[in-house]
Short mmCIF file of C-alpha atoms in Angstrom, two decimals:
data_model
loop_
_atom_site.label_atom_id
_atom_site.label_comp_id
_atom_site.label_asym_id
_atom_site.label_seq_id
_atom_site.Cartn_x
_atom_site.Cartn_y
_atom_site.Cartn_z
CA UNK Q 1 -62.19 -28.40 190.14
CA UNK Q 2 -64.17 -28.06 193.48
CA UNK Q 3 -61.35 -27.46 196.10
CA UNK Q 4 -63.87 -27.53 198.79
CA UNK Q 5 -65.21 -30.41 198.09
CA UNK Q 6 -61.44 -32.13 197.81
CA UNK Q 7 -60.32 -30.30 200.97
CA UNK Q 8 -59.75 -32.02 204.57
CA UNK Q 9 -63.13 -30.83 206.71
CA UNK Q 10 -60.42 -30.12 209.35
CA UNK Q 11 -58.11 -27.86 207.89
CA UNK Q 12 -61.37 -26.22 206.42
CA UNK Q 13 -62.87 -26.01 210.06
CA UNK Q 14 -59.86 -24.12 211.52
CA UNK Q 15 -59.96 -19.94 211.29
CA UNK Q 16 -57.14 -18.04 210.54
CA UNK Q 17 -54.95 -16.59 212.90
CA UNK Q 18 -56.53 -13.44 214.23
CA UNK Q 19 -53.00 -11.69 215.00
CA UNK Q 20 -52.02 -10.81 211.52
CA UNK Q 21 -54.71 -8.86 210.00
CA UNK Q 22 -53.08 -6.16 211.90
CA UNK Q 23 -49.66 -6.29 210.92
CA UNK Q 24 -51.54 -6.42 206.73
CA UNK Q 25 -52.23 -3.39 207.87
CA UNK Q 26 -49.41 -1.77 209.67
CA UNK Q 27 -47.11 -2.81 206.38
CA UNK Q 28 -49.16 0.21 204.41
CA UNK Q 29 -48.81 3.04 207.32
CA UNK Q 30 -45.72 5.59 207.42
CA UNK Q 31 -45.02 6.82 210.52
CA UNK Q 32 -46.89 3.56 212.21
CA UNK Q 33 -45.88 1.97 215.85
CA UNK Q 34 -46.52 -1.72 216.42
CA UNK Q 35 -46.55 -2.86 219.69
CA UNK Q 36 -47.75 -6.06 218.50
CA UNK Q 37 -45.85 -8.93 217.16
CA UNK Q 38 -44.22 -11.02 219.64
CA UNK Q 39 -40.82 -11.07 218.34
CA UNK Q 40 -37.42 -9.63 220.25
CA UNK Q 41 -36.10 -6.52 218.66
CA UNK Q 42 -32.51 -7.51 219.63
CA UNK Q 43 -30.64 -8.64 217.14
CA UNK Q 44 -29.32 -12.51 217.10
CA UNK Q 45 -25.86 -11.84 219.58
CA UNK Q 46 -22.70 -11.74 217.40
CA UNK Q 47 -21.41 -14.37 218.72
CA UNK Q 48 -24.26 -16.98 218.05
CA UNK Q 49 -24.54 -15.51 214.15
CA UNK Q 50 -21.02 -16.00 213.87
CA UNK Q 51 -20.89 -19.60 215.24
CA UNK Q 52 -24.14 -20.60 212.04
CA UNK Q 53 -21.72 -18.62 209.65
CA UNK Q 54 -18.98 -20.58 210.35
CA UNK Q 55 -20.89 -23.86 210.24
CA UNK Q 56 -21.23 -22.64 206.21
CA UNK Q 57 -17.84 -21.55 205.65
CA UNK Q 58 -16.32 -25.20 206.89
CA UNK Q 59 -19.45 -26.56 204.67
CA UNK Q 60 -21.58 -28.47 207.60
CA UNK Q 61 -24.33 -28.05 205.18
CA UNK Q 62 -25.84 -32.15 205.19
CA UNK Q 63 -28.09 -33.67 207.14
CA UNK Q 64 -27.75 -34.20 210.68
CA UNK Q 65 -29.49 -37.06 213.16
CA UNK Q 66 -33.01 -37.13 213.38
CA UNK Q 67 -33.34 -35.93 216.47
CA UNK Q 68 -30.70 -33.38 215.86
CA UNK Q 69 -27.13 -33.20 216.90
CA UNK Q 70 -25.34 -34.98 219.36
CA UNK Q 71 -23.86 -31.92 220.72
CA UNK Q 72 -26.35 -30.08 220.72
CA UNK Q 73 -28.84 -32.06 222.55
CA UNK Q 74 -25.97 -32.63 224.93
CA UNK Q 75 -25.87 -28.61 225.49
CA UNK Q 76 -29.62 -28.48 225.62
CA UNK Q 77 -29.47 -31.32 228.55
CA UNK Q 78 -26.91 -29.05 230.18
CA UNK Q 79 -28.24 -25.92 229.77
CA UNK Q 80 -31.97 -27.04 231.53
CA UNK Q 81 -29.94 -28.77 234.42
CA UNK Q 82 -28.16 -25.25 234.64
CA UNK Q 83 -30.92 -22.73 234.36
CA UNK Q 84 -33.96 -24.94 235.62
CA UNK Q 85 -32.65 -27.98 237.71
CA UNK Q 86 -34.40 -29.94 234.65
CA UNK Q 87 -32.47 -33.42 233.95
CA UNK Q 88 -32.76 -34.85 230.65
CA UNK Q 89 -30.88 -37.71 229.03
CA UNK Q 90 -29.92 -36.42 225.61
CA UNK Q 91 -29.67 -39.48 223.68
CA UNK Q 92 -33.63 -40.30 224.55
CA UNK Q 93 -35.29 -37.44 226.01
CA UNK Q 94 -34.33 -34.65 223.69
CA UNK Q 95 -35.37 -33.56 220.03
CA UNK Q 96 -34.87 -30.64 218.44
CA UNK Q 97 -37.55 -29.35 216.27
CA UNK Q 98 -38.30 -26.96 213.74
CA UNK Q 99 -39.01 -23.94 216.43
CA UNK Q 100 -41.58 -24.75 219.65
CA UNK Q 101 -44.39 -24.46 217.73
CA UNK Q 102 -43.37 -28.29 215.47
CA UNK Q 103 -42.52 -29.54 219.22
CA UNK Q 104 -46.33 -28.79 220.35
CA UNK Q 105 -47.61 -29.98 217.08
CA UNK Q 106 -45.41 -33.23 217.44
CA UNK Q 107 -46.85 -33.38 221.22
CA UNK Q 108 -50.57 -33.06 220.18
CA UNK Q 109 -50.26 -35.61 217.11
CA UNK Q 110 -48.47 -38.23 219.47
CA UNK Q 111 -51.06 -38.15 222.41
CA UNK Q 112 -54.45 -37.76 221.43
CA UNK Q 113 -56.80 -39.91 219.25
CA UNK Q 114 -60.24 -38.59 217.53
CA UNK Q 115 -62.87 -37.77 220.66
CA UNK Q 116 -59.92 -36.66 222.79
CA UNK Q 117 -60.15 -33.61 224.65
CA UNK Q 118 -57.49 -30.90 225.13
CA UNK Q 119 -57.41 -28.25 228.20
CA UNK Q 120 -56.08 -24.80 226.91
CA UNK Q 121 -56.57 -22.32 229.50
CA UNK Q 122 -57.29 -19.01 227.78
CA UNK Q 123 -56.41 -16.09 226.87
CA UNK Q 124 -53.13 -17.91 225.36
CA UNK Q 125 -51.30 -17.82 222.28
CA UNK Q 126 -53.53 -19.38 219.19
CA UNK Q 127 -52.25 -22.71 217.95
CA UNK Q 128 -53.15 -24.73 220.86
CA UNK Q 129 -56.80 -25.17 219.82
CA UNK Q 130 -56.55 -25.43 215.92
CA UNK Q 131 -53.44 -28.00 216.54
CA UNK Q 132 -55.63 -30.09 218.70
CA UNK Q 133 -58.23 -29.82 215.97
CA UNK Q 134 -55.92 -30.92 213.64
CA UNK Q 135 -54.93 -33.96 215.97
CA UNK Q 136 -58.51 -34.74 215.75
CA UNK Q 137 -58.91 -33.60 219.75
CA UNK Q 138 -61.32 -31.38 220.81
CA UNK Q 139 -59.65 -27.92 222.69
CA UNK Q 140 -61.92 -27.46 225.58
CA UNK Q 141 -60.94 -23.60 226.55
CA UNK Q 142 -60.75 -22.79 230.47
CA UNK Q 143 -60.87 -19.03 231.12
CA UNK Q 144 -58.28 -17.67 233.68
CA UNK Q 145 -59.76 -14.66 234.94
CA UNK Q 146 -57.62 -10.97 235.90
CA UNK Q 147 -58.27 -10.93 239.30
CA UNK Q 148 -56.12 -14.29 239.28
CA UNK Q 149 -53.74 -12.41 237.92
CA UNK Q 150 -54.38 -15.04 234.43
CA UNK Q 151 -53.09 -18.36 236.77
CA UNK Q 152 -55.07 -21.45 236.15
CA UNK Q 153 -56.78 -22.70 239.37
CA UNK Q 154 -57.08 -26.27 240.70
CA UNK Q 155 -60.89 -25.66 240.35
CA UNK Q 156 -61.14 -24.56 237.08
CA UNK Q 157 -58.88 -27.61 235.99
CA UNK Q 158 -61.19 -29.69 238.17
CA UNK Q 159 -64.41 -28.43 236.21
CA UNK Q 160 -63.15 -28.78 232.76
CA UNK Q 161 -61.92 -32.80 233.12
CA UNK Q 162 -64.26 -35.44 231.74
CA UNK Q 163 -63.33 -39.03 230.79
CA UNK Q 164 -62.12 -37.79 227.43
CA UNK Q 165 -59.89 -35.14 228.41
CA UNK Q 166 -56.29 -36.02 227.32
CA UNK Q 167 -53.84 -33.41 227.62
CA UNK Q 168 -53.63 -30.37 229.61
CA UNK Q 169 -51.73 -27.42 228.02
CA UNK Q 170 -49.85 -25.20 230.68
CA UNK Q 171 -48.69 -22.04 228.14
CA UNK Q 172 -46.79 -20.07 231.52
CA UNK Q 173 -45.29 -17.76 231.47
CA UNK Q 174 -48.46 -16.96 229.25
CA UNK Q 175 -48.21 -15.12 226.19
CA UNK Q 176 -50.45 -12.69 225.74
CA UNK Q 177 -50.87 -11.53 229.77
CA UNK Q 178 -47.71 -12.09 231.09
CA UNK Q 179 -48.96 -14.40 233.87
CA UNK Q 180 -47.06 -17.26 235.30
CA UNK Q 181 -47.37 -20.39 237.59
CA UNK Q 182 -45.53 -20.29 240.97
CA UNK Q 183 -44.84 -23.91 242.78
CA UNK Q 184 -48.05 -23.81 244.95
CA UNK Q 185 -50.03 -23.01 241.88
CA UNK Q 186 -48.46 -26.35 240.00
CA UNK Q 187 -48.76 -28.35 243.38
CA UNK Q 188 -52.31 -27.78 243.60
CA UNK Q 189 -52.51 -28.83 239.83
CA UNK Q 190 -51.25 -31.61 240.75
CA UNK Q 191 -53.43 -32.87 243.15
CA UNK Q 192 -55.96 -32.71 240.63
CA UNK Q 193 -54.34 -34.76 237.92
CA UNK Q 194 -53.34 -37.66 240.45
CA UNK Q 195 -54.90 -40.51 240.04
CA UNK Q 196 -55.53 -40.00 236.22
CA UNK Q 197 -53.73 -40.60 232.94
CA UNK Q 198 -53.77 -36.50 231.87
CA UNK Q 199 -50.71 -35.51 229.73
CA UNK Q 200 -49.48 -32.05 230.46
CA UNK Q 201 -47.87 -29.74 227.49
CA UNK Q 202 -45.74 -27.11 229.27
CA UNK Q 203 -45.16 -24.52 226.96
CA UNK Q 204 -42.05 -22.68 228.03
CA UNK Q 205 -40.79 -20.36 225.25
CA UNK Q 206 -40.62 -17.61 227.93
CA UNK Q 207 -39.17 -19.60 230.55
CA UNK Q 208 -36.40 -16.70 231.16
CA UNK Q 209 -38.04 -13.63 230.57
CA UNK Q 210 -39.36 -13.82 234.44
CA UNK Q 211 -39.01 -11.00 236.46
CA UNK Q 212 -38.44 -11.14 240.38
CA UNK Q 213 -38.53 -14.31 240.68
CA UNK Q 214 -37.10 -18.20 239.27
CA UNK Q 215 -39.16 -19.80 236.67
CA UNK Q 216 -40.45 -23.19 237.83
CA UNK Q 217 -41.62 -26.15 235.42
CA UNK Q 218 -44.19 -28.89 236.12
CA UNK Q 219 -41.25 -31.08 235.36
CA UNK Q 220 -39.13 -29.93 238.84
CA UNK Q 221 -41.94 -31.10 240.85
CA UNK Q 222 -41.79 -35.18 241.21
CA UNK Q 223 -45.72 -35.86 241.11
CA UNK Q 224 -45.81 -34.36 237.81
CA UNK Q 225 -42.28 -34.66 236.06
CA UNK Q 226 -43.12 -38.59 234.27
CA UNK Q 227 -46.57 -37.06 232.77
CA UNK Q 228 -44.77 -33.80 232.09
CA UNK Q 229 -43.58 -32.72 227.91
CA UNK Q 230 -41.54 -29.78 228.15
CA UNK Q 231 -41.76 -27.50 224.47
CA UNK Q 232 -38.81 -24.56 224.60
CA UNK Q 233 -36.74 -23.27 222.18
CA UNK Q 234 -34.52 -20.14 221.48
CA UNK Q 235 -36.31 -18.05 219.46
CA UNK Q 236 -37.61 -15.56 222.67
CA UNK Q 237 -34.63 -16.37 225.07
CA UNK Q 238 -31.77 -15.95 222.53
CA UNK Q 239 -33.36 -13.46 220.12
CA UNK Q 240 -33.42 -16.17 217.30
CA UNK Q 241 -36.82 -16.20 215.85
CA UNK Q 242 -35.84 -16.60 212.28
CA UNK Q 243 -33.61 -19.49 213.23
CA UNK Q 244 -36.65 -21.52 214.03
CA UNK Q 245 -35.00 -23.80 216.32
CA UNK Q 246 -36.66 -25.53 219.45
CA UNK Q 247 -36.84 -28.87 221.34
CA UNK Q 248 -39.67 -30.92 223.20
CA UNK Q 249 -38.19 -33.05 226.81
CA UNK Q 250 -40.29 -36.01 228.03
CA UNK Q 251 -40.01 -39.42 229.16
CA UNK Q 252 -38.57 -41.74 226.18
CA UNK Q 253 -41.39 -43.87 226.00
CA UNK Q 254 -42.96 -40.59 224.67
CA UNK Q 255 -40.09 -39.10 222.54
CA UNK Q 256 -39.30 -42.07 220.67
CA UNK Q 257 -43.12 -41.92 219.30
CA UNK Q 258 -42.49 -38.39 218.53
CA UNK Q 259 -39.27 -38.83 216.93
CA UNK Q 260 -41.07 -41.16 214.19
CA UNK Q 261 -43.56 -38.46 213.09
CA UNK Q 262 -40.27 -35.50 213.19
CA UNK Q 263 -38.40 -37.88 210.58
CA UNK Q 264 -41.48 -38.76 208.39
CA UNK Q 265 -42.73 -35.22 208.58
CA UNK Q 266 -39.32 -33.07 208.83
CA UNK Q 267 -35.92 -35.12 209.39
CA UNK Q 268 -33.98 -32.70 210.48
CA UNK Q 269 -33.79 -29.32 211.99
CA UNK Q 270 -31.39 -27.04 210.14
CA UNK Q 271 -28.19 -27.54 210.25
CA UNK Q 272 -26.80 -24.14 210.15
CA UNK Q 273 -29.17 -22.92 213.04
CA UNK Q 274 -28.11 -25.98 215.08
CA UNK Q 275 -24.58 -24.96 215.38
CA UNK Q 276 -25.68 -21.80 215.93
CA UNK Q 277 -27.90 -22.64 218.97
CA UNK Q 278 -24.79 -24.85 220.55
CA UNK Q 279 -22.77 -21.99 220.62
CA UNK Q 280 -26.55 -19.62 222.17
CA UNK Q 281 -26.53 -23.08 224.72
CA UNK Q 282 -22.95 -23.14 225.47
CA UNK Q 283 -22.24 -19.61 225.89
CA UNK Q 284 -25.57 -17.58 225.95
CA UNK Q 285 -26.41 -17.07 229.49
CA UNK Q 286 -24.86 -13.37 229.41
CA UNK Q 287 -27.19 -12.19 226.61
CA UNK Q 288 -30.39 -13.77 228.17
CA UNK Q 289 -29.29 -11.72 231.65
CA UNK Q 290 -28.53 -8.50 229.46
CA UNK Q 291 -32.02 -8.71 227.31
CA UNK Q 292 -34.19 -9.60 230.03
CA UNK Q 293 -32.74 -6.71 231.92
CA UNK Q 294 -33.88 -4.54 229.43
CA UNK Q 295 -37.44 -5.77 229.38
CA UNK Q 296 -38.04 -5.77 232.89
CA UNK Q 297 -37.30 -1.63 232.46
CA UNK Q 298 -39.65 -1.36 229.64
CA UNK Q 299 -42.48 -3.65 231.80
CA UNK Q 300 -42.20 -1.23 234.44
CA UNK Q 301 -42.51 1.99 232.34
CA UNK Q 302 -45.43 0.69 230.43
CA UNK Q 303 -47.50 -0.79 233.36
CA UNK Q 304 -46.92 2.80 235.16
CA UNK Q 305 -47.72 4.51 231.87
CA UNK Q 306 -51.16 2.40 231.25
CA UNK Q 307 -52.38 3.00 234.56
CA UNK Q 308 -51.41 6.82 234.11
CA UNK Q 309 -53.48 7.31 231.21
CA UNK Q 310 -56.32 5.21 232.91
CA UNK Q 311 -55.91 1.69 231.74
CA UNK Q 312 -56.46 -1.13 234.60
CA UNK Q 313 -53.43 -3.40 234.50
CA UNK Q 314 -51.90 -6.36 236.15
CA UNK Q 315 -48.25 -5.90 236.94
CA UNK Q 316 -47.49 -9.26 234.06
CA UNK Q 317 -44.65 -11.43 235.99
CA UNK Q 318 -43.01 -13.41 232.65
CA UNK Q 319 -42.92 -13.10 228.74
CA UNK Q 320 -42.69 -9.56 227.37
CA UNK Q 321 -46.43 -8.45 226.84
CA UNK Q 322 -48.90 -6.39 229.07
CA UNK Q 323 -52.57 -6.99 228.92
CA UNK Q 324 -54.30 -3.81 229.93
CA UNK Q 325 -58.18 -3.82 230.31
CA UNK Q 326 -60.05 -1.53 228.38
CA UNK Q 327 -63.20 -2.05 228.94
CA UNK Q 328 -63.98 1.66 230.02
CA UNK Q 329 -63.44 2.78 226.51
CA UNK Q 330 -66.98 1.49 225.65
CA UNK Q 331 -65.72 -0.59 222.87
CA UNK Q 332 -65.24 -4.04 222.07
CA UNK Q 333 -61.19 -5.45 222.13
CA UNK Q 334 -61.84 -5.27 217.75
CA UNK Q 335 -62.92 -1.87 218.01
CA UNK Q 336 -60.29 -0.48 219.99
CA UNK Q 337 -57.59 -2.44 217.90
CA UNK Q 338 -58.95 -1.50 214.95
CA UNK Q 339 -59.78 2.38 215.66
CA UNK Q 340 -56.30 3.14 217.75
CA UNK Q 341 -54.42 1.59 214.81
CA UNK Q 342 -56.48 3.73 212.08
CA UNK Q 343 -56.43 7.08 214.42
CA UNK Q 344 -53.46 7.37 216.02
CA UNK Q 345 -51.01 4.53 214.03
CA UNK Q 346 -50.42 2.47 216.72
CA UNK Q 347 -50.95 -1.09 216.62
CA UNK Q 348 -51.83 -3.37 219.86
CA UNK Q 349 -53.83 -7.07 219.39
CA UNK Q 350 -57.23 -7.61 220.43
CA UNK Q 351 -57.58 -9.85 223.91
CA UNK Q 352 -60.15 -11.83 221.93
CA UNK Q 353 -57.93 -13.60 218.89
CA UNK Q 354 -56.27 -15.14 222.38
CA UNK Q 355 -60.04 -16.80 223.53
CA UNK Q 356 -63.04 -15.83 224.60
CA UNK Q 357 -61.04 -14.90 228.29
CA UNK Q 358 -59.33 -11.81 226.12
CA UNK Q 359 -62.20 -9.81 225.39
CA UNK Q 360 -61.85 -6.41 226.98
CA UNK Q 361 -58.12 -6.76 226.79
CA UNK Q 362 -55.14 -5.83 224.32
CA UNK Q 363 -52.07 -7.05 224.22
CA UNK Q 364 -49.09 -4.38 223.85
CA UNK Q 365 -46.00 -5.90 223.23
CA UNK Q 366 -43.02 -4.48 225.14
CA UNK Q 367 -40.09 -6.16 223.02
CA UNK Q 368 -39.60 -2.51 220.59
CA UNK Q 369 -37.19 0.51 222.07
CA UNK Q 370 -38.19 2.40 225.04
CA UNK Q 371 -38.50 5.57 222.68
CA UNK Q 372 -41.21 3.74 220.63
CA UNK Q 373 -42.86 2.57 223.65
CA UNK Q 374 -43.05 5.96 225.29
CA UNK Q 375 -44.45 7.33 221.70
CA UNK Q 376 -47.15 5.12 222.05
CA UNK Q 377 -48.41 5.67 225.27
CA UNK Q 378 -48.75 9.58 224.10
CA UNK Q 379 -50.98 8.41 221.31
CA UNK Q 380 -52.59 5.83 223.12
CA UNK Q 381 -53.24 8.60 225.84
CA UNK Q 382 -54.24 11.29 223.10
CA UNK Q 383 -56.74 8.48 221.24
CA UNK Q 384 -58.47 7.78 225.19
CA UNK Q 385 -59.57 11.88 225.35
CA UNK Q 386 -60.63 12.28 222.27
CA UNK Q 387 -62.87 9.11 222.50
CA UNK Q 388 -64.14 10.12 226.01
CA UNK Q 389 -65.20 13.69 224.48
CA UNK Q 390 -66.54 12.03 221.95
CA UNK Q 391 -68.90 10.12 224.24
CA UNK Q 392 -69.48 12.65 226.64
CA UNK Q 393 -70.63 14.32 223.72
CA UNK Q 394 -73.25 12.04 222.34
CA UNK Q 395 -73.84 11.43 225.59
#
């Protein structure tokens, strides 16, 4: 058999994720650090495990509704009224998916057609672009630049639109540099999608991990709320990544497309993790207050500590990551990765498996105990002499 001759060009055309080589080979190290995958290190709150284990002792093990269950799309609606003056009519606005990332896939594959083009402002989190690709879209990638502290501008949107251009992803707070979008930023993004037909994805996964301030969505402001698809989920909020549970908001005309593709392609979400996120929706506020507390210390000591040891880096406003330049190392984002991780058994990502905006940048990931953290600021500081006496050196 010739598999690439019977394999789809398209799923051929897409490159692997460049985030887990790393972790292939942090699994072999003793003694390793990672500060790399984007993942709470809370455990799932007692209270929300217990709520999926009783779901299995009272056997609620069938299928539920499509779209997932009534109560908890009904929570969902409630919580984003709550938390984000968001309102959503559960019965056509909601659906719970299979984790954000199905809701963003359902999003892409329900709005574009081949020759579309997609807006990902980069450096961002890496299934935008091969999703779109997959859609048959074309990702056109907008860097955001540091000295915007990683906002998208009105005049970099305004460059990037041509006839085609169909969607405009809006990953804030941004994953991997910690930047978000205030209201002016979103008004003035607005202004430049009047007048046109332009879709906006608004990613929100880390729409409470914000520090200092209130997160706001391109759905609270009215000129952009009816061409708005919200994508959230639990898995960052409510320390429930394994649960994979998430949900996409948008106008029904929208959601009833999507909810054909989510039954063809999925039916249902889980059952066990949905009555486990009613009871996160219902009575998770306290843990989201508690955890995010205890990021926003570990943000602070690590931005302080990075800039200590000589690292350039943006005080990141949302999501738990820090993006430090390092650029006066002399090496590439790869090298750096790829040397700190062998020399000193630390691992960090390379800016550049984000988009071409992410070279000269790593992403350290702040969700691991302060201990750790402080650990690998030593090393990280230790690895930065010896590579500067090194140079001066050869010199």
């Amino acid at each position: 058999m010739n598999y690439e001759n019977i394999l789809s060009d398209r799923i051929k055309n897409v490159q692997p994720s460049g985030i887990r080589r790393f972790f292939d080979i942090l699994e072999e190290m003793k003694d390793a650090i990672s500060l790399g995958i984007g993942e709470p290190d809370f455990v799932t709150p007692w209270h929300i495990r217990d709520a999926g284990i009783y779901s299995l002792e009272k056997g609620f093990t069938k299928y539920t509704s499509n779209a997932g269950m009534a109560e908890l799309r009904r929570e969902i609606a409630a919580y984003l009224n709550r938390r984000f003056d968001l309102q959503y009519d559960f019965a056509s606005q909601i659906i719970v998916t299979v984790g954000g990332s199905e809701a963003i896939d359902l999003t892409l594959r329900c709005l574009v057609n081949p020759g579309d083009e997609v807006i990902v402002p980069v450096p961002s989190f890496v299934c935008y672009g091969p999703l779109a690709n997959m859609a048959g879209a074309t990702p056109v990638l907008v860097e955001t630049k540091a000295e915007n502290e990683f906002r998208l501008t009105a005049d970099e949107l305004r460059a990037a639109i041509t006839p085609r251009t169909k969607v405009l992803v809006l990953p804030f707070p941004n994953n991997p540099t910690g930047g978000i979008m205030e209201r002016k930023d979103l008004e003035e993004i607005a202004k430049v999608l009047e007048g046109t037909d332009i879709m906006v994805l608004s990613d929100e996964i880390y729409a409470e991990l914000t520090y200092g301030q209130h997160h706001v969505s391109p759905a609270n402001l009215t000129e952009l709320k009816d061409r708005t698809i919200v994508v959230n989920g639990f898995s960052k909020s409510h320390a429930m990544t394994g649960w994979r549970m998430g949900y996409v908001c948008g106008p029904k005309e929208i959601i009833r497309q999507m909810l054909k593709l989510h039954q063809f392609g999925i039916m249902s979400a889980p059952t066990v993790s949905q009555y486990a996120a009613v009871e996160a929706m219902r009575n998770g506020d306290v843990d989201i207050e508690k955890m995010r507390d205890e990021y926003d210390g570990r943000r602070r000591y690590l931005v302080e500590g990075l800039r200590r040891i000589g690292l350039p880096c943006f005080e990141p406003k949302g999501a738990f990551y820090v993006f430090p330049d390092i650029r006066s190392s002399g090496l590439s984002s790869d090298e750096f990765c790829e040397r700190f991780l062998m020399e000193e058994k630390v691992a960090v990502i390379s800016g550049s498996a984000f988009g071409p905006g992410g070279e000269g940048f790593v992403r350290c990931c702040y969700a691991t105990g302060m201990k750790d953290i402080a650990e690998a600021l030593t090393r990280m500081d230790n690895f930065l002499t010896n590579l500067r006496k090194k140079q001066a050196r050869e010199g």
